[in-house]
Amino acid sequence: MINNFGRNLALWVCVIVLLLLLFNMFQPGSVQHAAEQLPYSDFVADVDQGRVRSVTIQEHNVSGKLTDGTAFETYAPDDQRLVSRLTDKGVEVIAKPLETEGNPFLRYLLNWSPFLVLIGLWFFMMRQMPSGGGRAMGFGKSRAKMLTEKQGRVTFADVAGIDEAKSELEEIVEFLKDPQKFTRLGGKIPKGVLLVGPPGTGKTLLARAIAGEANVPFFTISGSDFVEMFVGVGASRVRDMFEQGKKAAPCIIFIDEIDAVGRHRGAGLGGGNDEREQTLNQMLVEMDGFESNEGVILIAATNRPDVLDPALLRPGRFDRQVVVPNPDVNGREQILRVHMRKVPLASDVDPKVIARGTPGFSGADLANLVNEAALLAARQGKRTVAMSEFENAKDKVLMGTERRSLVMSEDEKKMTAFHEGGHALVSILTPGTDPVHKATIIPRGRALGMVMSLPEGDRYSKSKFKCLAELDLAMGGRAAEEIIFGPENVCTGASGDIKMATDQARRMVTEWGMSEKLGMIAYGDNGQEVFLGHSVTQSKNVSEETAREIDAEVKKLIDAAYTRARTLLIDHIDELHRLAEALLEYETLSGEEIRQILRGEPIERVEVDDLMPENRRSSVPPVIGKSGGRPVPPLEGAAPQPG
């Protein structure tokens, strides 16, 4: 802070001095810059004719003004009669000794000071440019930063839910602390560790934990910090980074998002002359070339291992690839407990229940869930965070923020209610679907309504039976619209369902071998290679006839799913009407409330007023809904159930 203040002060001082000097240089009253150079003969003639008003004599330099106000200068030889001639003509004569007003060094300094100030200002501005490690002339300097204990120290105690990955990295830390334990048996420390996993699973957190545990220098840099617009900068920064590592060995270098610099060579449109590829080549040489980098351990993180160059992944460079997956139910519980340490919890909060209700959540999702719950409780003025805040936070994370300010017409609400009711009904009545967690017609995020399903447990694969059930679920909303309002009145709200169903059906046909006609063959153009360049050199490996057959099989799957969903809804038209009416009345229904409606049971909801002590009576049951607990009747004008 003090250094920045000093730099800014020096800059302003230089600017002010420069302005003052420029102002002084261009003053119109400066005699020396406005004076006319006269030959000595003309000067003598002017004196004889009485046209000279005053003169200043400084050795051989004579300056003065004519009677018309014109300033002049001339050089006078050794003329003994000059002074008497001037006095005879009544000219005012002023005599000055040579260089009486200052040091000659100071005079030269003042003459050159504008140029010196400009040069100094240029150097100062160039040093402040954020290029090349903070210096414009240091393009090749590495941007790797050394972490210290003051920068938010994290230990392995702060890492939970990824025990296998943590144990792999704990071994590296142990090797750095006690290398003799491994080297006495001939073992060598791994040169590199690649952390692979989806976004938000804790790869960077693991690296920070290593920095907190290892007690060795820890350098961190992003993969995008290597390549700039100048040729050779990336390779130079790689060399400088490893030079810093060698000087600080044993040490750890962490490269986050290494896929920014480590992608396949020859994949870009520039061929092998790509600057990024030159950077990668230098990194390959530094990691395992002729010169050894003993004591320098490279740890990198990526969520795109499929795009990395094979030479980067071989043993000797990245000896270990540690997968950091999304946590299972036990891991989610551990992560929740870590993030709940600093949150005052109510007595009804159970991390096990929250963990079971958040399958597929990553560590970052769970951290966001706890934070959102704390913010909701603080917004309501509570002193502790209760289970209700965690439920509301989960809905906000999964479905988006409620947009109650969005005004929908009654027709749109009715259309949305039947659409979401169709999804919910098909989900409950179709075997193989996940249990319905909640249905709502309150706009959330970019959707006007939604039905959220949560799996009962962690799932790592899907059967064909479940894939078909998910297609039926996706078609339930549009099928309900067509049954109730007619084919000509369906709306655009099913666009997301149609896209999801199309993508799933296409993958069933082209990737998962679930088409009887096309068989177990992988078709398509390898959709995994999505980055620019690598897919340019690839062509589709299917013929036009096969592509038409794929489209026909996809359409066949979707049409069959739509037919099944439509038939199911027609067979249970009364339940569909009851669900839609309940959604219009309550706007949001839980999974249990939906099942109560389908069983013909009333929805039991305790009003807020009945929870107050002065209104509570032991003999009076809680208020049941807004309709007095009666089953919700079908909407007027509803289509009769076909016999």
XYZ file of C-alpha atoms in Angstrom:
643
model
C 0.000 0.000 0.000
C 2.834 2.373 0.932
C 4.797 1.404 -2.191
C 1.810 2.152 -4.422
C 1.352 5.532 -2.721
C 5.024 6.371 -3.248
C 4.861 5.401 -6.901
C 1.747 7.472 -7.505
C 3.276 10.459 -5.691
C 6.458 10.237 -7.763
C 4.404 10.031 -10.941
C 2.408 13.153 -10.102
C 5.560 15.064 -9.104
C 7.138 14.221 -12.457
C 4.026 15.308 -14.328
C 3.823 18.636 -12.440
C 7.528 19.400 -12.980
C 7.185 18.601 -16.670
C 4.204 20.919 -17.035
C 6.003 23.760 -15.221
C 9.083 23.396 -17.416
C 7.029 23.330 -20.585
C 5.099 26.380 -19.391
C 8.352 28.214 -18.691
C 9.843 27.267 -22.056
C 6.909 28.654 -24.019
C 6.465 31.917 -22.052
C 6.043 34.767 -24.567
C 8.110 37.138 -22.372
C 11.336 35.158 -22.658
C 13.775 37.611 -24.239
C 16.258 35.061 -25.379
C 13.689 33.187 -27.456
C 11.935 36.307 -28.842
C 15.092 38.388 -29.648
C 16.168 39.202 -33.228
C 19.762 38.416 -34.196
C 21.378 41.610 -35.620
C 24.710 41.909 -37.405
C 27.113 44.116 -35.484
C 27.258 46.658 -38.335
C 23.478 47.068 -38.316
C 23.604 47.452 -34.534
C 26.175 50.264 -34.813
C 24.091 51.963 -37.504
C 20.995 51.809 -35.306
C 22.973 53.348 -32.418
C 24.232 56.192 -34.604
C 20.703 56.880 -35.869
C 19.267 56.881 -32.307
C 17.013 53.817 -32.761
C 18.404 51.937 -29.715
C 16.631 52.440 -26.370
C 18.611 50.166 -23.981
C 21.301 47.483 -24.055
C 22.661 44.838 -21.701
C 26.348 43.982 -22.115
C 27.602 40.597 -20.872
C 31.226 40.300 -22.070
C 30.836 40.047 -25.880
C 27.087 39.395 -25.821
C 24.931 42.472 -26.333
C 21.157 42.414 -26.073
C 18.560 45.130 -25.786
C 15.517 46.845 -27.259
C 15.022 49.305 -30.081
C 12.886 52.392 -29.754
C 9.979 50.537 -31.438
C 10.120 47.816 -28.745
C 11.851 45.188 -30.872
C 14.249 42.960 -28.900
C 17.610 42.127 -30.450
C 20.859 40.282 -29.796
C 24.312 40.662 -31.314
C 27.942 39.691 -30.727
C 30.308 42.615 -30.147
C 34.076 42.420 -30.816
C 36.617 44.248 -28.675
C 35.326 47.748 -29.441
C 36.678 50.288 -26.906
C 34.414 53.044 -28.239
C 31.136 51.077 -27.960
C 30.208 52.202 -24.445
C 31.024 55.874 -25.125
C 29.069 55.752 -28.393
C 26.050 54.337 -26.550
C 26.187 56.917 -23.767
C 26.595 59.755 -26.277
C 23.346 58.698 -27.931
C 21.545 58.506 -24.583
C 21.178 54.708 -24.610
C 20.603 53.016 -21.248
C 23.565 50.681 -20.660
C 23.470 47.716 -18.245
C 26.643 45.673 -17.680
C 26.595 42.111 -16.266
C 29.466 39.755 -15.511
C 29.614 36.431 -17.351
C 27.628 33.532 -15.709
C 26.856 35.344 -12.511
C 23.376 33.863 -11.997
C 24.156 30.183 -11.449
C 26.195 27.024 -11.809
C 26.752 25.917 -15.439
C 25.888 22.337 -14.477
C 22.546 23.532 -13.145
C 21.930 25.482 -16.338
C 22.567 22.425 -18.489
C 20.395 20.344 -16.194
C 17.531 22.779 -16.574
C 17.964 22.764 -20.334
C 17.850 18.963 -20.497
C 15.320 18.405 -17.722
C 12.246 18.170 -20.022
C 13.846 15.362 -21.997
C 15.001 13.588 -18.840
C 11.525 13.832 -17.334
C 9.942 12.419 -20.492
C 12.399 9.511 -20.595
C 11.873 8.762 -16.902
C 8.110 8.933 -17.298
C 8.280 6.497 -20.216
C 10.324 3.989 -18.201
C 7.985 4.345 -15.233
C 4.886 3.659 -17.341
C 6.534 0.710 -19.061
C 7.362 -0.838 -15.688
C 3.748 -0.520 -14.597
C 2.346 -2.365 -17.612
C 0.842 -5.724 -16.494
C 2.591 -7.667 -19.197
C 5.101 -10.420 -18.643
C 5.225 -10.872 -14.898
C 4.344 -7.259 -14.161
C 7.082 -5.733 -16.365
C 6.683 -4.821 -20.016
C 10.283 -5.780 -20.753
C 10.000 -9.084 -18.896
C 7.671 -11.038 -21.172
C 9.457 -14.297 -20.548
C 9.264 -14.189 -16.761
C 7.043 -16.777 -15.134
C 3.821 -15.660 -13.487
C 3.938 -18.437 -10.924
C 3.162 -17.167 -7.434
C 4.505 -18.666 -4.246
C 1.840 -19.337 -1.638
C 2.527 -18.457 1.962
C 0.796 -19.410 5.186
C -0.840 -15.996 5.301
C -2.819 -16.704 2.143
C -5.683 -18.758 3.584
C -3.891 -21.888 4.784
C -5.824 -25.077 4.016
C -4.976 -28.530 5.364
C -6.183 -32.052 4.649
C -8.562 -31.672 7.599
C -10.516 -29.209 5.439
C -10.843 -31.778 2.630
C -13.619 -34.357 2.964
C -15.558 -36.754 0.781
C -12.672 -37.701 -1.548
C -10.673 -40.054 0.634
C -8.979 -41.993 -2.190
C -7.645 -38.868 -3.880
C -6.590 -37.419 -0.545
C -4.630 -40.547 0.386
C -2.743 -40.442 -2.940
C -1.643 -36.876 -2.318
C -0.898 -37.442 1.367
C 1.738 -39.927 0.200
C 3.418 -37.185 -1.853
C 3.480 -34.890 1.167
C 4.911 -37.709 3.272
C 7.632 -38.290 0.683
C 8.630 -34.631 0.849
C 8.776 -34.759 4.633
C 10.575 -38.122 4.916
C 12.115 -39.169 1.566
C 14.349 -41.824 3.181
C 11.286 -43.921 3.988
C 10.756 -44.542 0.266
C 14.223 -44.210 -1.258
C 15.756 -46.898 0.978
C 13.601 -49.435 -0.870
C 14.502 -48.038 -4.292
C 11.363 -45.973 -4.733
C 11.323 -42.627 -6.497
C 9.026 -39.735 -5.879
C 6.438 -39.196 -8.652
C 7.402 -36.376 -10.967
C 3.856 -35.329 -11.669
C 0.292 -35.870 -10.500
C -2.734 -35.057 -12.663
C -6.003 -34.373 -10.841
C -8.955 -35.292 -13.045
C -12.600 -34.736 -12.254
C -15.771 -32.757 -12.950
C -15.931 -29.072 -12.018
C -16.371 -28.331 -8.335
C -15.143 -31.639 -6.926
C -12.199 -30.160 -5.007
C -9.155 -30.439 -7.282
C -7.855 -26.964 -6.496
C -8.763 -27.424 -2.828
C -6.603 -30.546 -2.739
C -3.694 -28.585 -4.187
C -4.134 -25.878 -1.552
C -4.196 -28.578 1.134
C -0.885 -29.922 -0.172
C 0.548 -26.420 0.086
C -0.625 -26.206 3.678
C 0.730 -29.627 4.666
C 3.983 -30.017 2.754
C 5.997 -27.221 4.405
C 7.895 -26.743 1.134
C 7.718 -23.885 -1.391
C 4.481 -24.098 -3.363
C 4.159 -22.284 -6.701
C 0.771 -21.884 -8.361
C -0.041 -20.762 -11.899
C -2.935 -21.051 -14.330
C -2.620 -22.763 -17.684
C -3.762 -19.586 -19.428
C -0.860 -17.582 -17.946
C 1.708 -19.098 -20.299
C 0.615 -18.085 -23.783
C 0.498 -14.436 -24.876
C 0.377 -12.687 -28.227
C 4.187 -12.611 -28.546
C 6.040 -15.558 -30.061
C 8.249 -17.472 -27.647
C 6.772 -15.994 -24.479
C 5.098 -19.236 -23.381
C 8.207 -21.389 -23.732
C 10.289 -18.765 -21.948
C 7.841 -18.663 -19.049
C 7.946 -22.447 -18.748
C 11.747 -22.366 -18.565
C 11.676 -19.595 -15.984
C 9.068 -21.426 -13.911
C 11.163 -24.576 -13.694
C 14.284 -22.511 -12.981
C 12.488 -21.010 -9.994
C 11.466 -24.507 -8.946
C 15.031 -25.835 -9.156
C 16.318 -23.013 -6.976
C 13.633 -23.694 -4.354
C 13.752 -27.520 -4.540
C 12.240 -29.520 -3.037
C 9.064 -27.729 -4.070
C 5.663 -28.212 -5.692
C 4.390 -26.451 -8.816
C 0.617 -26.475 -9.317
C -0.862 -25.709 -12.760
C -4.613 -25.150 -12.685
C -6.637 -25.869 -15.852
C -3.663 -27.357 -17.685
C -5.867 -28.159 -20.687
C -5.448 -24.489 -21.698
C -1.841 -25.250 -22.669
C -1.637 -29.048 -22.822
C -4.040 -29.918 -25.630
C -3.272 -32.237 -28.526
C -0.501 -31.000 -30.787
C -1.359 -30.651 -34.446
C -5.033 -30.140 -33.664
C -5.158 -26.387 -34.212
C -5.559 -24.643 -37.533
C -1.987 -23.327 -37.288
C -0.426 -26.788 -37.387
C 2.834 -27.292 -35.522
C 3.711 -23.582 -35.559
C 1.092 -22.767 -32.961
C 2.567 -20.777 -30.068
C 0.624 -22.934 -27.618
C 2.263 -26.046 -29.035
C 5.730 -24.550 -28.614
C 4.848 -23.901 -24.983
C 3.702 -27.501 -24.582
C 6.894 -28.807 -26.201
C 8.995 -26.839 -23.730
C 6.909 -28.162 -20.838
C 7.435 -31.746 -22.037
C 11.191 -31.191 -22.176
C 11.311 -29.618 -18.722
C 9.237 -32.390 -17.150
C 11.293 -35.260 -18.540
C 14.155 -34.228 -20.802
C 17.945 -34.453 -20.706
C 18.132 -32.218 -17.650
C 16.651 -33.663 -14.503
C 14.368 -31.683 -12.243
C 14.784 -33.697 -9.087
C 12.779 -32.342 -6.204
C 10.314 -30.434 -8.398
C 6.882 -32.083 -8.295
C 4.323 -30.904 -10.828
C 0.643 -31.151 -9.891
C -1.971 -30.197 -12.475
C -5.759 -30.118 -12.531
C -8.190 -30.470 -15.417
C -11.761 -31.491 -16.125
C -10.960 -32.299 -19.768
C -8.423 -35.158 -19.719
C -9.619 -36.325 -23.133
C -8.095 -33.295 -24.867
C -4.622 -33.542 -23.314
C -1.642 -34.588 -25.416
C -0.669 -38.258 -24.872
C 2.994 -37.309 -24.430
C 1.997 -35.207 -21.439
C 0.170 -38.087 -19.763
C 2.848 -40.765 -20.034
C 4.719 -42.060 -16.961
C 7.796 -39.999 -16.263
C 5.836 -36.813 -16.675
C 2.505 -37.391 -14.993
C 3.164 -40.647 -13.166
C -0.220 -40.606 -11.459
C -3.674 -39.655 -12.592
C -5.891 -39.146 -9.566
C -9.623 -39.131 -10.275
C -11.600 -36.714 -8.093
C -15.259 -37.729 -8.626
C -18.465 -36.333 -7.226
C -18.854 -37.585 -3.642
C -21.169 -40.417 -2.665
C -23.713 -40.113 0.135
C -21.097 -40.608 2.857
C -18.757 -38.146 1.199
C -21.535 -35.580 0.903
C -22.260 -35.938 4.601
C -18.591 -35.364 5.457
C -18.424 -32.321 3.183
C -21.585 -30.881 4.708
C -20.164 -31.299 8.202
C -16.990 -29.450 7.158
C -18.957 -26.508 5.765
C -21.357 -26.469 8.728
C -18.587 -25.922 11.269
C -19.030 -22.159 11.300
C -22.822 -22.160 10.856
C -25.101 -22.106 13.941
C -27.501 -24.982 13.295
C -30.950 -25.642 14.685
C -31.626 -28.927 16.443
C -33.624 -30.345 13.514
C -30.729 -30.171 11.023
C -29.462 -33.621 10.057
C -26.551 -33.731 7.564
C -27.387 -37.366 6.730
C -30.861 -36.387 5.507
C -29.466 -33.514 3.452
C -26.787 -35.796 1.975
C -29.388 -38.373 0.928
C -31.446 -35.629 -0.726
C -28.584 -34.198 -2.775
C -27.359 -36.986 -5.088
C -25.037 -35.782 -7.809
C -23.995 -32.680 -5.884
C -20.316 -31.769 -6.050
C -18.340 -30.311 -3.183
C -18.828 -26.809 -4.591
C -22.590 -27.409 -4.855
C -22.746 -28.481 -1.206
C -20.726 -25.453 -0.102
C -23.122 -23.241 -2.039
C -26.083 -25.049 -0.467
C -24.865 -24.351 3.080
C -24.104 -20.739 2.204
C -27.535 -20.186 0.631
C -29.226 -21.686 3.694
C -27.275 -19.347 5.983
C -28.202 -16.355 3.822
C -31.889 -17.317 3.863
C -31.863 -17.594 7.662
C -30.079 -14.253 8.004
C -32.562 -12.613 5.640
C -35.402 -13.779 7.897
C -33.671 -12.531 11.041
C -33.108 -15.978 12.547
C -30.263 -16.825 14.898
C -29.875 -20.424 13.727
C -30.207 -22.202 10.403
C -33.030 -24.740 10.403
C -33.828 -27.665 8.135
C -36.427 -25.590 6.295
C -33.708 -23.184 5.142
C -31.682 -26.094 3.769
C -34.737 -27.384 1.884
C -35.425 -23.950 0.408
C -31.755 -23.530 -0.445
C -31.748 -26.916 -2.192
C -34.739 -25.864 -4.280
C -32.996 -22.615 -5.147
C -29.808 -24.412 -6.204
C -31.617 -27.098 -8.218
C -34.480 -25.119 -9.728
C -33.306 -21.510 -9.596
C -34.597 -18.439 -7.799
C -38.334 -17.881 -7.627
C -39.588 -15.134 -9.938
C -42.810 -14.207 -8.185
C -42.751 -10.780 -9.805
C -43.413 -12.408 -13.192
C -47.109 -11.898 -13.954
C -48.678 -14.811 -15.855
C -52.177 -14.795 -17.323
C -54.729 -17.305 -16.096
C -54.501 -19.230 -19.365
C -50.715 -19.499 -19.038
C -51.016 -20.644 -15.435
C -53.563 -23.266 -16.428
C -51.393 -24.476 -19.311
C -48.350 -24.650 -17.013
C -50.300 -26.493 -14.312
C -51.433 -29.224 -16.716
C -47.974 -29.425 -18.284
C -46.249 -29.956 -14.934
C -49.086 -32.185 -13.751
C -48.502 -34.391 -16.785
C -44.817 -34.705 -15.947
C -45.541 -35.530 -12.310
C -48.260 -38.074 -13.104
C -46.165 -39.912 -15.697
C -43.194 -39.906 -13.318
C -45.188 -41.490 -10.487
C -47.050 -44.037 -12.626
C -44.095 -45.139 -14.788
C -41.738 -47.734 -13.280
C -38.059 -46.862 -13.552
C -38.347 -43.109 -13.000
C -36.857 -41.294 -10.032
C -39.225 -40.294 -7.204
C -40.838 -36.875 -7.582
C -39.402 -34.425 -5.071
C -41.407 -31.321 -5.886
C -43.662 -29.792 -8.540
C -44.225 -26.072 -8.945
C -45.792 -23.583 -11.327
C -43.881 -20.678 -9.792
C -41.421 -19.403 -12.415
C -37.883 -20.298 -11.408
C -34.800 -19.383 -13.362
C -35.726 -19.517 -17.049
C -38.618 -21.970 -16.611
C -42.272 -21.132 -15.966
C -42.622 -24.276 -13.880
C -40.932 -27.593 -13.270
C -41.090 -31.027 -11.721
C -37.955 -32.008 -9.846
C -37.082 -35.653 -9.307
C -34.336 -36.930 -7.041
C -32.851 -40.420 -7.289
C -33.042 -42.596 -4.222
C -29.286 -43.135 -4.244
C -26.094 -42.607 -6.199
C -26.223 -44.038 -9.697
C -23.280 -44.679 -11.994
C -25.029 -46.295 -14.974
C -28.501 -46.518 -16.525
C -30.412 -49.436 -17.950
C -32.388 -49.317 -21.181
C -35.548 -49.683 -19.096
C -34.727 -46.500 -17.201
C -33.757 -44.618 -20.363
C -37.150 -45.402 -21.894
C -38.879 -44.338 -18.670
C -37.065 -40.993 -18.805
C -38.265 -40.507 -22.384
C -41.841 -41.122 -21.217
C -41.368 -38.568 -18.447
C -40.071 -35.952 -20.895
C -43.098 -36.435 -23.168
C -45.632 -36.203 -20.320
C -45.891 -32.410 -20.378
C -46.649 -32.018 -24.100
C -49.004 -35.009 -24.020
C -51.026 -33.388 -21.207
C -51.254 -30.116 -23.143
C -52.567 -31.898 -26.235
C -55.118 -33.952 -24.282
C -56.580 -30.973 -22.397
C -56.251 -28.106 -24.864
C -56.062 -29.859 -28.235
C -53.185 -30.235 -30.725
C -53.687 -26.716 -32.077
C -53.276 -25.056 -28.662
C -50.024 -26.621 -27.439
C -47.357 -24.076 -26.420
C -43.594 -23.667 -26.632
C -43.029 -24.700 -23.015
C -42.030 -28.224 -24.043
C -38.958 -27.128 -26.022
C -36.543 -28.132 -23.267
C -38.257 -31.510 -22.836
C -38.086 -32.181 -26.566
C -34.393 -31.320 -26.736
C -33.560 -33.486 -23.733
C -35.533 -36.422 -25.142
C -33.917 -36.054 -28.559
C -30.412 -35.988 -27.093
C -31.080 -39.037 -24.928
C -32.687 -41.005 -27.762
C -29.790 -40.197 -30.090
C -27.254 -41.353 -27.523
C -29.248 -44.544 -27.009
C -28.973 -45.224 -30.733
C -25.456 -43.984 -31.547
C -23.485 -44.542 -28.326
C -25.192 -47.047 -26.055
C -26.195 -49.696 -28.610
C -29.873 -49.725 -27.550
C -31.323 -49.895 -31.060
C -32.284 -53.371 -32.281
C -32.061 -52.306 -35.909
C -28.638 -50.604 -35.813
C -27.118 -52.869 -33.197
C -24.185 -52.308 -30.885
C -22.148 -49.982 -33.078
C -20.896 -46.529 -32.130
C -21.972 -43.962 -34.698
C -21.488 -40.228 -34.957
C -18.644 -37.741 -35.121
C -17.099 -38.253 -31.685
C -18.901 -35.511 -29.795
C -16.371 -35.603 -26.963
C -13.820 -33.648 -29.002
C -15.612 -30.336 -28.764
C -12.669 -27.935 -28.742
C -11.800 -25.958 -31.826
C -9.323 -27.561 -34.185
C -9.395 -31.227 -33.216
C -12.835 -31.771 -34.725
C -11.869 -29.855 -37.874
C -9.701 -32.715 -39.079
C -12.353 -35.355 -38.325
C -15.211 -36.386 -40.565
C -18.430 -38.186 -39.811
C -17.990 -41.944 -39.835
C -21.520 -42.692 -41.070
C -22.969 -42.682 -44.542
C -26.006 -40.667 -45.569
C -28.143 -43.800 -45.547
C -27.003 -44.719 -42.030
C -27.639 -41.141 -40.870
C -31.213 -41.425 -42.146
C -31.625 -44.713 -40.305
C -30.309 -43.117 -37.107
C -32.813 -40.278 -37.424
C -35.582 -42.797 -38.049
C -34.641 -44.807 -34.949
C -34.497 -41.654 -32.819
C -37.935 -40.604 -34.040
C -39.246 -44.097 -33.405
C -38.101 -44.005 -29.772
C -39.587 -40.556 -29.149
C -42.882 -41.365 -30.881
C -43.241 -44.542 -28.826
C -42.518 -42.613 -25.613
C -45.102 -39.967 -26.522
C -47.705 -42.633 -27.246
C -47.074 -44.357 -23.921
C -47.249 -41.070 -21.999
C -50.447 -39.990 -23.770
C -52.137 -43.327 -23.151
C -51.159 -43.248 -19.495
C -52.558 -39.742 -19.015
C -55.825 -40.569 -20.762
C -56.248 -43.598 -18.533
C -55.725 -41.365 -15.455
C -57.415 -38.171 -16.629
C -59.142 -37.559 -13.285
C -55.826 -37.671 -11.425
C -54.381 -35.233 -13.976
C -57.188 -32.746 -13.313
C -56.783 -33.064 -9.571
C -53.043 -32.452 -9.824
C -53.508 -29.402 -12.063
C -56.170 -27.918 -9.773
C -53.942 -28.454 -6.728
C -51.019 -26.775 -8.487
C -53.214 -23.805 -9.375
C -54.328 -23.539 -5.751
C -51.074 -24.208 -3.885
C -48.543 -23.383 -6.670
C -45.982 -25.786 -5.165
C -46.529 -29.407 -4.145
C -44.110 -31.794 -2.505
C -43.731 -35.368 -3.692
C -45.722 -36.698 -0.744
C -48.548 -34.205 -1.375
C -48.723 -35.311 -5.004
C -49.036 -38.931 -3.918
C -51.776 -37.933 -1.446
C -53.728 -36.284 -4.267
C -53.422 -39.372 -6.447
C -54.737 -41.498 -3.561
C -57.690 -39.118 -3.165
C -56.519 -37.931 0.249
C -56.705 -34.288 1.377
C -53.542 -32.195 1.549
C -52.689 -31.378 5.134
C -50.957 -28.042 5.458
C -50.574 -26.199 8.758
C -51.223 -22.498 8.373
C -48.787 -20.097 9.996
C -51.493 -18.577 12.240
C -52.268 -21.957 13.768
C -48.689 -22.329 14.937
C -48.975 -19.270 17.191
C -49.428 -20.189 20.906
C -52.487 -17.989 21.349
C -54.300 -19.697 18.449
C -53.267 -23.275 19.199
C -55.967 -25.582 20.583
C -55.400 -29.174 21.469
C -58.902 -30.223 20.391
C -58.869 -28.517 16.987
C -56.931 -30.214 14.184
C -54.731 -28.125 11.903
C -56.395 -26.274 9.047
C -56.364 -28.500 5.983
C -55.692 -26.543 2.832
C -57.852 -23.754 1.456
C -60.684 -26.033 0.415
C -61.433 -27.391 3.907
C -59.643 -30.667 3.328
C -62.004 -31.911 0.606
C -60.496 -33.664 -2.393
C -59.887 -31.163 -5.178
C -62.620 -31.529 -7.814
C -61.842 -31.685 -11.538
C -61.736 -28.447 -13.486
C -64.898 -27.299 -15.173
C -65.147 -28.356 -18.763
C -62.638 -31.135 -18.331
C -62.603 -33.887 -20.888
C -64.343 -37.014 -19.566
C -62.282 -40.079 -18.903
C -62.588 -42.474 -21.845
C -64.232 -45.735 -21.057
